[in-house]
XYZ file of C-alpha atoms in Angstrom:
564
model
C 41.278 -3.086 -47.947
C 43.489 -0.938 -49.899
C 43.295 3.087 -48.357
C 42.618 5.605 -51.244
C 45.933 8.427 -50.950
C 46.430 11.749 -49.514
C 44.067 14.477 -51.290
C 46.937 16.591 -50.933
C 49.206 14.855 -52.862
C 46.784 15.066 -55.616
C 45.700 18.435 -55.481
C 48.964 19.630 -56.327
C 49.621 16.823 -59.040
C 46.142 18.872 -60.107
C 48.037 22.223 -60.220
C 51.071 20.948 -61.635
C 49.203 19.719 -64.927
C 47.548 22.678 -64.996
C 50.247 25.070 -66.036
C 50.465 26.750 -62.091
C 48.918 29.679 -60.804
C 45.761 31.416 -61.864
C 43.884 34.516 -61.572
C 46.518 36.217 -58.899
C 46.580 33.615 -56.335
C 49.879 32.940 -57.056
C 53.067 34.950 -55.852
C 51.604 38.215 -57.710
C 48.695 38.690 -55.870
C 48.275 41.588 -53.495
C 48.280 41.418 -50.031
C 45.858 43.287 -47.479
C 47.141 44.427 -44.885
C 46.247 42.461 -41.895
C 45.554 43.635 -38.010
C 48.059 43.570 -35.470
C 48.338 39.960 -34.425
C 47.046 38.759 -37.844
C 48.422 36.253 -40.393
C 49.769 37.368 -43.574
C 46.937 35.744 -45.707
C 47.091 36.407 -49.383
C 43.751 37.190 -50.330
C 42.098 36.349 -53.856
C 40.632 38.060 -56.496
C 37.558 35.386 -56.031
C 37.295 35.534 -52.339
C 34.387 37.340 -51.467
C 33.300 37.570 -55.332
C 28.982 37.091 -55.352
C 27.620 34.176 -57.231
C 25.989 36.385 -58.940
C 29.348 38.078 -60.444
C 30.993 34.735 -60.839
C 27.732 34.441 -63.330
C 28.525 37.503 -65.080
C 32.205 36.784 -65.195
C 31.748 33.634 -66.846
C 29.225 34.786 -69.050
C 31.492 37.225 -70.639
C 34.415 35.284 -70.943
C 36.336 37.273 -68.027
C 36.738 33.141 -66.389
C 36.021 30.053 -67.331
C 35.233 27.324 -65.309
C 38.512 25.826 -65.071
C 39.928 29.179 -64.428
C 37.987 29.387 -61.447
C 38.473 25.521 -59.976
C 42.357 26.308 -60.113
C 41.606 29.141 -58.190
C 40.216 27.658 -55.476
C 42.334 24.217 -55.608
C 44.983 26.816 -55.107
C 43.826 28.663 -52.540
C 43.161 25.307 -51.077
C 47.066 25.089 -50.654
C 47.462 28.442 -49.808
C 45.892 28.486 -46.829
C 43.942 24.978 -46.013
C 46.909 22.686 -46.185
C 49.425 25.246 -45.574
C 49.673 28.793 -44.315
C 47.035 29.314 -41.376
C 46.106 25.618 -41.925
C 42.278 25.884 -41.188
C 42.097 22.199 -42.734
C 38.339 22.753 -44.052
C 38.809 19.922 -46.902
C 39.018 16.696 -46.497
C 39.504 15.882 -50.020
C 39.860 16.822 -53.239
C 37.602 15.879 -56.218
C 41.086 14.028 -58.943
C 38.279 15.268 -61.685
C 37.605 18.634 -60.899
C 39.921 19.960 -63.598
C 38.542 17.707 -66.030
C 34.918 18.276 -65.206
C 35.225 22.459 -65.437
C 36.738 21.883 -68.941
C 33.813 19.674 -69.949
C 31.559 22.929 -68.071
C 33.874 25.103 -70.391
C 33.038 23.193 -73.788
C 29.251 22.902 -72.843
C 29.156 26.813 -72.904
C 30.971 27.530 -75.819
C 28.648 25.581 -77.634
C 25.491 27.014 -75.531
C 24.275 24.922 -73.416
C 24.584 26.175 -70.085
C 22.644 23.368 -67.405
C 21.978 26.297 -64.872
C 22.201 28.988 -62.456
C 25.159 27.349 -61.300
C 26.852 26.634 -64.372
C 31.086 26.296 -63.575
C 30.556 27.615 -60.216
C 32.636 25.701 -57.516
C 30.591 24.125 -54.654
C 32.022 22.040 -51.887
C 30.093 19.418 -49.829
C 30.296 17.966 -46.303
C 31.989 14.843 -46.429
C 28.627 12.842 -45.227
C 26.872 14.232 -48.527
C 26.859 11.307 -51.309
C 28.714 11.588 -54.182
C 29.476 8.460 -56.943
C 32.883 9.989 -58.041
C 36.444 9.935 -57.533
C 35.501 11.128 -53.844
C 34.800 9.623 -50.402
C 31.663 9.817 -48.517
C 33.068 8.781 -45.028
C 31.204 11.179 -42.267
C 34.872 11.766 -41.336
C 34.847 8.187 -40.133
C 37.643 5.965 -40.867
C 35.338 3.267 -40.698
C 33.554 4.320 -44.208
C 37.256 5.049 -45.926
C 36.953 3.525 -48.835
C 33.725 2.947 -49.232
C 32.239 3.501 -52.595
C 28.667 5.194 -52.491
C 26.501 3.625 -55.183
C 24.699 6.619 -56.495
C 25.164 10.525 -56.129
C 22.975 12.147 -53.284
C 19.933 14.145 -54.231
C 21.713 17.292 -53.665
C 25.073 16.112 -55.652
C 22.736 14.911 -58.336
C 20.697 18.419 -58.496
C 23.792 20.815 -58.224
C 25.462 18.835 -61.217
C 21.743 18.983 -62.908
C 22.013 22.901 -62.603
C 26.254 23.101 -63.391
C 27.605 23.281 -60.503
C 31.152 22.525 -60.247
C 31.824 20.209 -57.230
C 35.464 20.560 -56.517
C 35.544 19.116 -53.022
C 34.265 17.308 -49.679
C 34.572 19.251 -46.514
C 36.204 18.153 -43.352
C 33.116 18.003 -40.082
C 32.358 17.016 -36.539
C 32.689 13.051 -36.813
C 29.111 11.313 -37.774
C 28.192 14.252 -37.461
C 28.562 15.382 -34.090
C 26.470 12.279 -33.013
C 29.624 9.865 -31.470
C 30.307 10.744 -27.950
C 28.691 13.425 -25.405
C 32.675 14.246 -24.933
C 33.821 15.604 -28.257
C 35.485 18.852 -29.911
C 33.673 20.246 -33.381
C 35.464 20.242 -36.235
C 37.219 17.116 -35.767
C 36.794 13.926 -37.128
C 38.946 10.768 -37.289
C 39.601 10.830 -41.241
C 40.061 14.766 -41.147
C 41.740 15.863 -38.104
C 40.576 19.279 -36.977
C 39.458 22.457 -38.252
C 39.969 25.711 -37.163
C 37.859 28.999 -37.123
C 39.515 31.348 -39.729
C 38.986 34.471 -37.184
C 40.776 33.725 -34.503
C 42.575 30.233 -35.448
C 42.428 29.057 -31.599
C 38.841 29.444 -31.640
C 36.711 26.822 -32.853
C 34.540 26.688 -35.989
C 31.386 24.804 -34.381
C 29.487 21.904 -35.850
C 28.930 19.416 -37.547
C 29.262 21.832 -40.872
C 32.593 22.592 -39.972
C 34.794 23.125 -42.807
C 31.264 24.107 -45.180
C 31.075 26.994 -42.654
C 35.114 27.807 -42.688
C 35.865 27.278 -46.728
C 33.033 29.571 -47.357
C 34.134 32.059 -44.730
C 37.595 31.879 -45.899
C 37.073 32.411 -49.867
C 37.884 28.803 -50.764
C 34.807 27.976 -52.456
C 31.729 30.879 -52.575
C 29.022 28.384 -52.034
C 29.028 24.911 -49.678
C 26.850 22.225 -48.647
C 25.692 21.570 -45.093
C 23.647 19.257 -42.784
C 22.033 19.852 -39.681
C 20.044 18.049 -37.202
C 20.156 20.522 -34.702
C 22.431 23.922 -35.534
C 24.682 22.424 -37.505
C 23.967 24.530 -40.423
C 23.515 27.125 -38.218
C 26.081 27.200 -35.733
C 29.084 26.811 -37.928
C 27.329 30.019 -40.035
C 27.343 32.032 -37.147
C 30.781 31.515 -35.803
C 32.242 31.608 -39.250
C 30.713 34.766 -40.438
C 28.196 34.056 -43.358
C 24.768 32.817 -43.873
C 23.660 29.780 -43.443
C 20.113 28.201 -44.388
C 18.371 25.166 -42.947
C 15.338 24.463 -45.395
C 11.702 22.973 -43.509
C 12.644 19.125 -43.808
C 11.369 17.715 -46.633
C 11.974 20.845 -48.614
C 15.644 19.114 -49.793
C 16.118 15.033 -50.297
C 17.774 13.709 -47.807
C 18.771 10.169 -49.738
C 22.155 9.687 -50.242
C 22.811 11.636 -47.230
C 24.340 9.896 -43.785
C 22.020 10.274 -41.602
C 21.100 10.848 -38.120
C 17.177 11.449 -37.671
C 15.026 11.771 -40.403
C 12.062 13.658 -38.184
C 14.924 16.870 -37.950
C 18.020 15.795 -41.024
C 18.040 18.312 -43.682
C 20.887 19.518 -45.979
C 20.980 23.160 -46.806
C 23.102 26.045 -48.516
C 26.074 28.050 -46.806
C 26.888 31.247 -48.680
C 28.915 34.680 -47.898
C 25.583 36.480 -48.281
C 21.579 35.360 -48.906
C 21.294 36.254 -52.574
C 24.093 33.537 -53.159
C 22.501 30.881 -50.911
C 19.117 31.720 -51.825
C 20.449 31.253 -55.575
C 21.829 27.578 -54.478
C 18.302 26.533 -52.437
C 16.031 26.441 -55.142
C 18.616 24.222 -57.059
C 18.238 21.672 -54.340
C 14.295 21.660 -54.125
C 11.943 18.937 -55.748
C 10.177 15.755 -55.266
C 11.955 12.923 -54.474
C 10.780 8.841 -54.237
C 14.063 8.078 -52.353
C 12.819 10.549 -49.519
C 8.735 10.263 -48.947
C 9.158 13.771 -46.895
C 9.642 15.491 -49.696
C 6.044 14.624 -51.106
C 5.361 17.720 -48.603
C 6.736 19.855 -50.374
C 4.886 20.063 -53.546
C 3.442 23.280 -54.189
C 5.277 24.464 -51.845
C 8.594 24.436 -52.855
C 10.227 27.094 -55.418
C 13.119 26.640 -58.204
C 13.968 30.669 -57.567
C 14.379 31.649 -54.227
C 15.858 34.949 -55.553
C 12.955 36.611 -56.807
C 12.007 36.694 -53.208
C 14.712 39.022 -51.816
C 13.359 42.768 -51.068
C 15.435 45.307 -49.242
C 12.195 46.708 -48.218
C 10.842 43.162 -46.482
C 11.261 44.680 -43.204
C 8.688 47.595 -43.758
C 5.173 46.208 -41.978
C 6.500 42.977 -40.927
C 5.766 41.957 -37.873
C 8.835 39.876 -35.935
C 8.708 38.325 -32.675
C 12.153 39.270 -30.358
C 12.546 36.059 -28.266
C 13.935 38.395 -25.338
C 14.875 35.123 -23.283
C 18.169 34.925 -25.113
C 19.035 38.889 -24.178
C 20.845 39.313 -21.107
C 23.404 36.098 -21.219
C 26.452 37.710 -22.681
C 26.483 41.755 -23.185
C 28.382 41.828 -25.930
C 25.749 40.056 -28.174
C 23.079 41.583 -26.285
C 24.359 44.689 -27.907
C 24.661 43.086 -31.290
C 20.965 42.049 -30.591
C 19.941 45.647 -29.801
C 21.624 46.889 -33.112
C 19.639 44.581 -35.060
C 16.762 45.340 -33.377
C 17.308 49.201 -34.025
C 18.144 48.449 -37.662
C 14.819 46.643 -38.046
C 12.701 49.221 -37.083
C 14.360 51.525 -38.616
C 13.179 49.883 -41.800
C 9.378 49.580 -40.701
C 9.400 46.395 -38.662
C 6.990 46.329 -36.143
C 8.708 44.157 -32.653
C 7.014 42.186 -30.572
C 8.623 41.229 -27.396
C 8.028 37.208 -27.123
C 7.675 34.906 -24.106
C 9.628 31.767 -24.143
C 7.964 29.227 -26.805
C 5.884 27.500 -24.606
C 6.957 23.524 -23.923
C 10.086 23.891 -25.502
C 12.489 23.221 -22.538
C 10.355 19.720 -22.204
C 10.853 18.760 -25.902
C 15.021 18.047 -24.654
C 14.874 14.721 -23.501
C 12.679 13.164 -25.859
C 13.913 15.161 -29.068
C 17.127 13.314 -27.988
C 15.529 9.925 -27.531
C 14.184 10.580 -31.091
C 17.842 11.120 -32.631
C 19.070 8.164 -30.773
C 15.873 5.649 -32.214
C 16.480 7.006 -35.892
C 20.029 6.928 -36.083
C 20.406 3.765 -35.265
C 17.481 2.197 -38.117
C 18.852 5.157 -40.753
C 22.535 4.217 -40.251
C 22.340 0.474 -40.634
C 20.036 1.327 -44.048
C 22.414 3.400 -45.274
C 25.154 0.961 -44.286
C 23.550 -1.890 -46.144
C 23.415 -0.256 -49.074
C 26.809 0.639 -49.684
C 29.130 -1.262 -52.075
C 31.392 -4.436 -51.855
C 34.048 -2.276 -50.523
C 32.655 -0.909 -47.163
C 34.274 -2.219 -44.435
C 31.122 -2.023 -41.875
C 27.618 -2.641 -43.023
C 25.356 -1.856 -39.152
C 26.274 0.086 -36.028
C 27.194 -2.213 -34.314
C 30.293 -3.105 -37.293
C 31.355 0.826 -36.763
C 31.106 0.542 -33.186
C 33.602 -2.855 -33.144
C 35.558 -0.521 -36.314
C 36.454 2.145 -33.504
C 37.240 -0.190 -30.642
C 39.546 -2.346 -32.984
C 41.299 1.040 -33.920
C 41.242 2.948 -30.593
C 44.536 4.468 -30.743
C 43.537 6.482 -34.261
C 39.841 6.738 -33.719
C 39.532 7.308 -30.015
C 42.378 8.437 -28.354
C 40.635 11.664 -26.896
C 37.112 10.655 -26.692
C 34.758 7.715 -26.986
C 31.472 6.383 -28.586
C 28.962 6.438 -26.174
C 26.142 8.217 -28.332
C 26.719 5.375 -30.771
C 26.882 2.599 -28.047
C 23.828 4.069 -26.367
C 21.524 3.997 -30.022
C 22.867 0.835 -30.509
C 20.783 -0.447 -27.664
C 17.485 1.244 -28.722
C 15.063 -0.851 -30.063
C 12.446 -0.417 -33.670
C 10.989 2.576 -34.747
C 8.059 0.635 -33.527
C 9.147 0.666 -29.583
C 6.372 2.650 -27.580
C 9.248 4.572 -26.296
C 10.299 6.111 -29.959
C 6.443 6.927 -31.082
C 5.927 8.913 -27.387
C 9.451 10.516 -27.744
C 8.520 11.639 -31.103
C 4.899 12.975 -30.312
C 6.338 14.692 -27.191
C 9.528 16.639 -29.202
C 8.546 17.186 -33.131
C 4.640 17.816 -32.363
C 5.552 20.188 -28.968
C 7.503 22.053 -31.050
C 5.333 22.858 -33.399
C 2.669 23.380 -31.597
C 5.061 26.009 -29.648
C 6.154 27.757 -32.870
C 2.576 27.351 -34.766
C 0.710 28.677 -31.471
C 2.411 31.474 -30.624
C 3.109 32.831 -34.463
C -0.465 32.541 -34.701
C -1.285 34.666 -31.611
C 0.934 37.610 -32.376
C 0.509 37.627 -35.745
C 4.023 37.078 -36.549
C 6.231 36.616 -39.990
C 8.858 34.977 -38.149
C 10.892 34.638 -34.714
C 13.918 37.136 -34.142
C 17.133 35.453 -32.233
C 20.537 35.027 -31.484
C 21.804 32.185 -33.357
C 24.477 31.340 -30.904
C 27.322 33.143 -29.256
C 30.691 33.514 -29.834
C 33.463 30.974 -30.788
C 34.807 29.525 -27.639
C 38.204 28.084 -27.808
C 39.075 24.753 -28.876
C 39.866 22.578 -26.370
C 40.886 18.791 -27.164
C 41.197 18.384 -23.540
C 37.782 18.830 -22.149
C 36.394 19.336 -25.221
C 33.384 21.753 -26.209
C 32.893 24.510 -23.661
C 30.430 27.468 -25.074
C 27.771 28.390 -22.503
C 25.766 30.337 -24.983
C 22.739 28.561 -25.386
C 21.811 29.367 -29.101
C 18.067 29.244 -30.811
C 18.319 26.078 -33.342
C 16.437 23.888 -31.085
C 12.769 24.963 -32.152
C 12.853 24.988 -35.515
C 15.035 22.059 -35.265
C 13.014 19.689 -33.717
C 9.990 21.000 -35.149
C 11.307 20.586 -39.091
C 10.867 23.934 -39.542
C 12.944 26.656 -41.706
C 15.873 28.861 -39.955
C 18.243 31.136 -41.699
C 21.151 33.083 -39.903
C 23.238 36.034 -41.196
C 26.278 37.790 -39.839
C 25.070 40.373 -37.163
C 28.249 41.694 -35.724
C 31.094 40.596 -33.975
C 32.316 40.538 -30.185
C 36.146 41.034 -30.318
C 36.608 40.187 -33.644
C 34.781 37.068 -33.127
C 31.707 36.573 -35.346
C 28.114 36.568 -34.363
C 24.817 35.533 -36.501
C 21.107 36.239 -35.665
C 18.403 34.275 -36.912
C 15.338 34.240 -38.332
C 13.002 30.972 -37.991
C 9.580 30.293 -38.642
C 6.754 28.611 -39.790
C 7.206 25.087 -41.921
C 7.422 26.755 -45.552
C 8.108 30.528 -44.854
C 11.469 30.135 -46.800
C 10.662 32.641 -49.200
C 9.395 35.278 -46.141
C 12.329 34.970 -43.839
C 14.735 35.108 -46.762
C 13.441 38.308 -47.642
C 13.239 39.281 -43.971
C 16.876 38.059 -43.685
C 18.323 39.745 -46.788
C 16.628 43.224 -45.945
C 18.666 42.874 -42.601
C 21.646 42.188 -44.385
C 21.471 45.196 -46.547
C 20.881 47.209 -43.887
C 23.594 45.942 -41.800
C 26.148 44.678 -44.104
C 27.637 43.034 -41.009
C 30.013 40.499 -42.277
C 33.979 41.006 -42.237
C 36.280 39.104 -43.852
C 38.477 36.719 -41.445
C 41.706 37.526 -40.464
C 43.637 34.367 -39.666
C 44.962 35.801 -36.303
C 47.018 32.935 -34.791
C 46.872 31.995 -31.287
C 48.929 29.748 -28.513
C 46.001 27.472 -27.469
C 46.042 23.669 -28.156
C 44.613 23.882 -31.325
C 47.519 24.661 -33.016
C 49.531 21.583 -32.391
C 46.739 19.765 -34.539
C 47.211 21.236 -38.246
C 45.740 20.286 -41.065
C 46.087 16.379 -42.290
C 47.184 15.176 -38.395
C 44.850 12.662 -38.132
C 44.549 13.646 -33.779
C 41.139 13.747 -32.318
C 39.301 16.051 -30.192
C 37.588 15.516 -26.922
C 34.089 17.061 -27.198
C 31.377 17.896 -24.631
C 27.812 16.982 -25.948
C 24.965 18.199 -24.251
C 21.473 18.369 -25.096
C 22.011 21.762 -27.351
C 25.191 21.009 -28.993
C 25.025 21.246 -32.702
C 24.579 18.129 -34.585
């Protein structure tokens, strides 16, 4: 089968046709001056620039679309393949160019598809798209492969204008290979790095969504998550991240792992600009019966729902149980907490969610069951092209090309789903009761008893160093699990930092409060206005003999909480 090229090579033939540099990324643009230790990083005119100025800017002629793809194709080269290397993109859409100046024509002539119109969105390489990109889970087993229709969410941001300039490099399958991996690495992609501190890693599986928002390559990105993987790479990364109540967003045309917990979701350097991408990705779908849920439910503005005064009378329950593991955060916690009532929250100290802890094991048994019967659908329906069509062809993929796709660490998460039996087994259907119903019945129970808009939490600590030796290694225990398992919404934004590192607090709740903890979530924001731009400081750790484009593999540690 004949390998597509290097997306590098072509973004730069994509430059060169283009005339060169654009909108001060080039060698005219100013510098800021970085901290001691820090790369020199030109920054952008665009890179922390609001959706919602983007939408003025184009408006009035300031940019066009195509104006603003170079800008990020270039900044793309600036510092994703080159200068700090964070390698967040795995590849390059040949027709963005092209497809802004069709954006550009469509407005001159009034007809403007949407919110979105000529704004540049990048999606998670496991996200469906029937273009001149890949959809490969950062597998070199699906390289190649040529998906057969767009994804609900490609098909919805191109319905509302969005501009999709590029697939983002994650965790392999999604953080769902081997219980001994690193995040941010995949086979096809190599590894990415956390645009903070570049030794530090970026989390999963929504690696390089998280890092190319966080470093002002693209203002808006697509994730996934199972469990944290919207989340996680939010908080470590420095913006906001939102994963919807599942059946809110289509999953079809999305790889999948379990579709009790898969969801796809917006990442965004603040919540009006992924609030303005969620409603964009909303709707009924007959490809995915879970979103037959959502009807009446679901909203095609989630903007109209952001107060600054949300906080005032809201009543938000502090799940204490994650203060006292790291003091740092605790006091990142406590400033939140002051900041909230402050603004007229009324805190209620929490007891653990009751059950939780027992929902582990068989929320795990769950993912194992439906990944297996989701991958081999999706498989099968791939063109004449794909190279593996079941599991079991990946799993024989891998061991036939060890030394490139498992050199650090193995597949024994795939091997052991491969074994499960039918979503019919006895085991599955008392797995499933046990984790999806116990934790709603833990969220739903004690909301209801207190009275409560939504839980208050810390979404996870901060970024531990990458280590393609041993692999994953954070101790914080972070919140995603609840919501996770129970399909229910959970929304982080930037609460601080501990040494310059990032940290994100969260916000979950009941299955449809979207539109509450957004508000709750922006209010915080506003009050806060927590998030710093990265810094690019280099470091000496392993990480940085695996640059962007190596195709080297991490060794990762999955446990029962890892991100996924």
């Amino acid at each position: 089968m004949q390998r597509r090229g290097s997306f590098r090579l072509r973004r730069r033939e994509f430059l060169a046709a283009a005339g060169g540099s654009a909108l001060g990324l080039g060698h005219g643009c100013a510098t800021r001056k970085p901290r001691t230790g820090a790369s020199t990083v030109e920054e952008s005119e665009l890179s922390e620039v609001s959706v919602a100025e983007l939408r003025a800017g184009l408006e009035s002629g300031r940019w066009t679309a195509k104006s603003l793809c170079q800008a990020c194709l270039e900044r793309i080269d600036a510092i994703d393949a080159a200068g700090p290397a964070v390698n967040s993109i795995i590849e390059v859409n040949p027709d963005a160019l092209a497809i802004a100046e069709d954006l550009d024509r469509e407005r001159r002539t009034g007809e403007v598809r949407g919110p979105l119109h000529g704004i540049p969105v990048v999606l998670k390489d496991n996200v469906a798209t029937a273009d001149g990109m890949q959809t490969t889970a950062g597998s070199l087993a699906l390289e190649g492969a040529v998906a057969p229709r767009d994804s609900w969410v490609a098909s919805r941001l191109r319905a509302g204008g969005a501009l999709l300039i590029a697939k983002t490099n994650l965790s392999e399958w999604a953080n769902f290979r081997s219980r001994r991996s690193t995040s941010g690495w995949s086979g096809r992609g190599g590894l990415t790095r956390n645009p903070y501190f570049l030794e530090r890693n970026p989390c999963g599986s929504s690696s390089g969504s998280g890092v190319a928002v966080s470093a002002g390559i693209a203002p808006l990105a697509i994730g996934t998550e199972t469990n944290g993987s919207i989340v996680c790479p939010s908080s470590v990364n420095g913006i906001v991240g939102i994963k919807p109540t599942v059946g809110l967003v289509s999953r079809a045309g999305i790889v999948p792992i379990s579709h009790t917990q898969d969801t796809a979701g917006p990442m965004a350097r603040s919540v009006a600009d992924a609030a303005a991408a969620l409603g964009l990705l909303t709707g009924r779908d007959a490809l995915d019966e879970a979103t037959a849920s959502s009807e009446g439910r679901s909203h095609l503005d989630y903007t109209r729902f952001l107060d600054p005064e949300a906080l005032r009378g809201a009543r938000i329950g502090l799940l204490r149980e994650y203060w006292g593991r790291h003091a740092e955060v605790d006091a990142i916690l406590d400033e939140s907490v002051a900041a909230m009532r402050d603004a007229g929250a009324e805190l209620v100290d929490v007891a653990p969610l009751p059950g939780l802890e027992a929902t582990n094991q068989p929320g795990f048994e769950v993912m194992l069951f439906e990944f297996k019967a989701g991958l081999n659908r999706y498989l099968a329906d791939l063109g004449p092209d794909a190279e593996v069509r079941s599991l079991d062809e990946v799993i024989r993929f891998n061991e036939e090309h060890r030394e490139r796709e498992m050199p650090y660490f193995g597949q024994d998460i795939l091997e052991t789903a491969a074994a499960k039996g039918p979503l019919t087994d006895p085991a599955y259907l008392d797995a499933l009761e046990r984790s999806r119903d116990g934790a709603r019945t833990a969220i739903d129970d004690t909301a209801g008893e207190d009275d409560l808009d939504a839980f208050f939490a810390p979404t996870t600590g901060p970024a531990w160093v990458t280590d393609l030796v041993h692999g994953d290694r954070s101790t914080f225990r972070g919140c995603s699990s609840a919501a996770a398992r129970a399909g229910y919404p959970h929304i982080t934004v930037p609460g601080g930092s501990v040494f310059g590192l990032p940290v994100g607090v969260s916000f979950f709740g009941r299955a449809w409060s979207e539109p509450s903890l957004l508000a709750l979530a922006y209010a915080l924001e506003q009050a806060t206005q927590r998030r710093r731009r990265p810094e690019f400081v280099p470091g000496d750790s392993s990480a940085g003999a695996f640059t962007s484009g190596q195709s080297g593999r991490g060794r990762q540690m999955r446990t029962a909480g890892s991100p996924v």
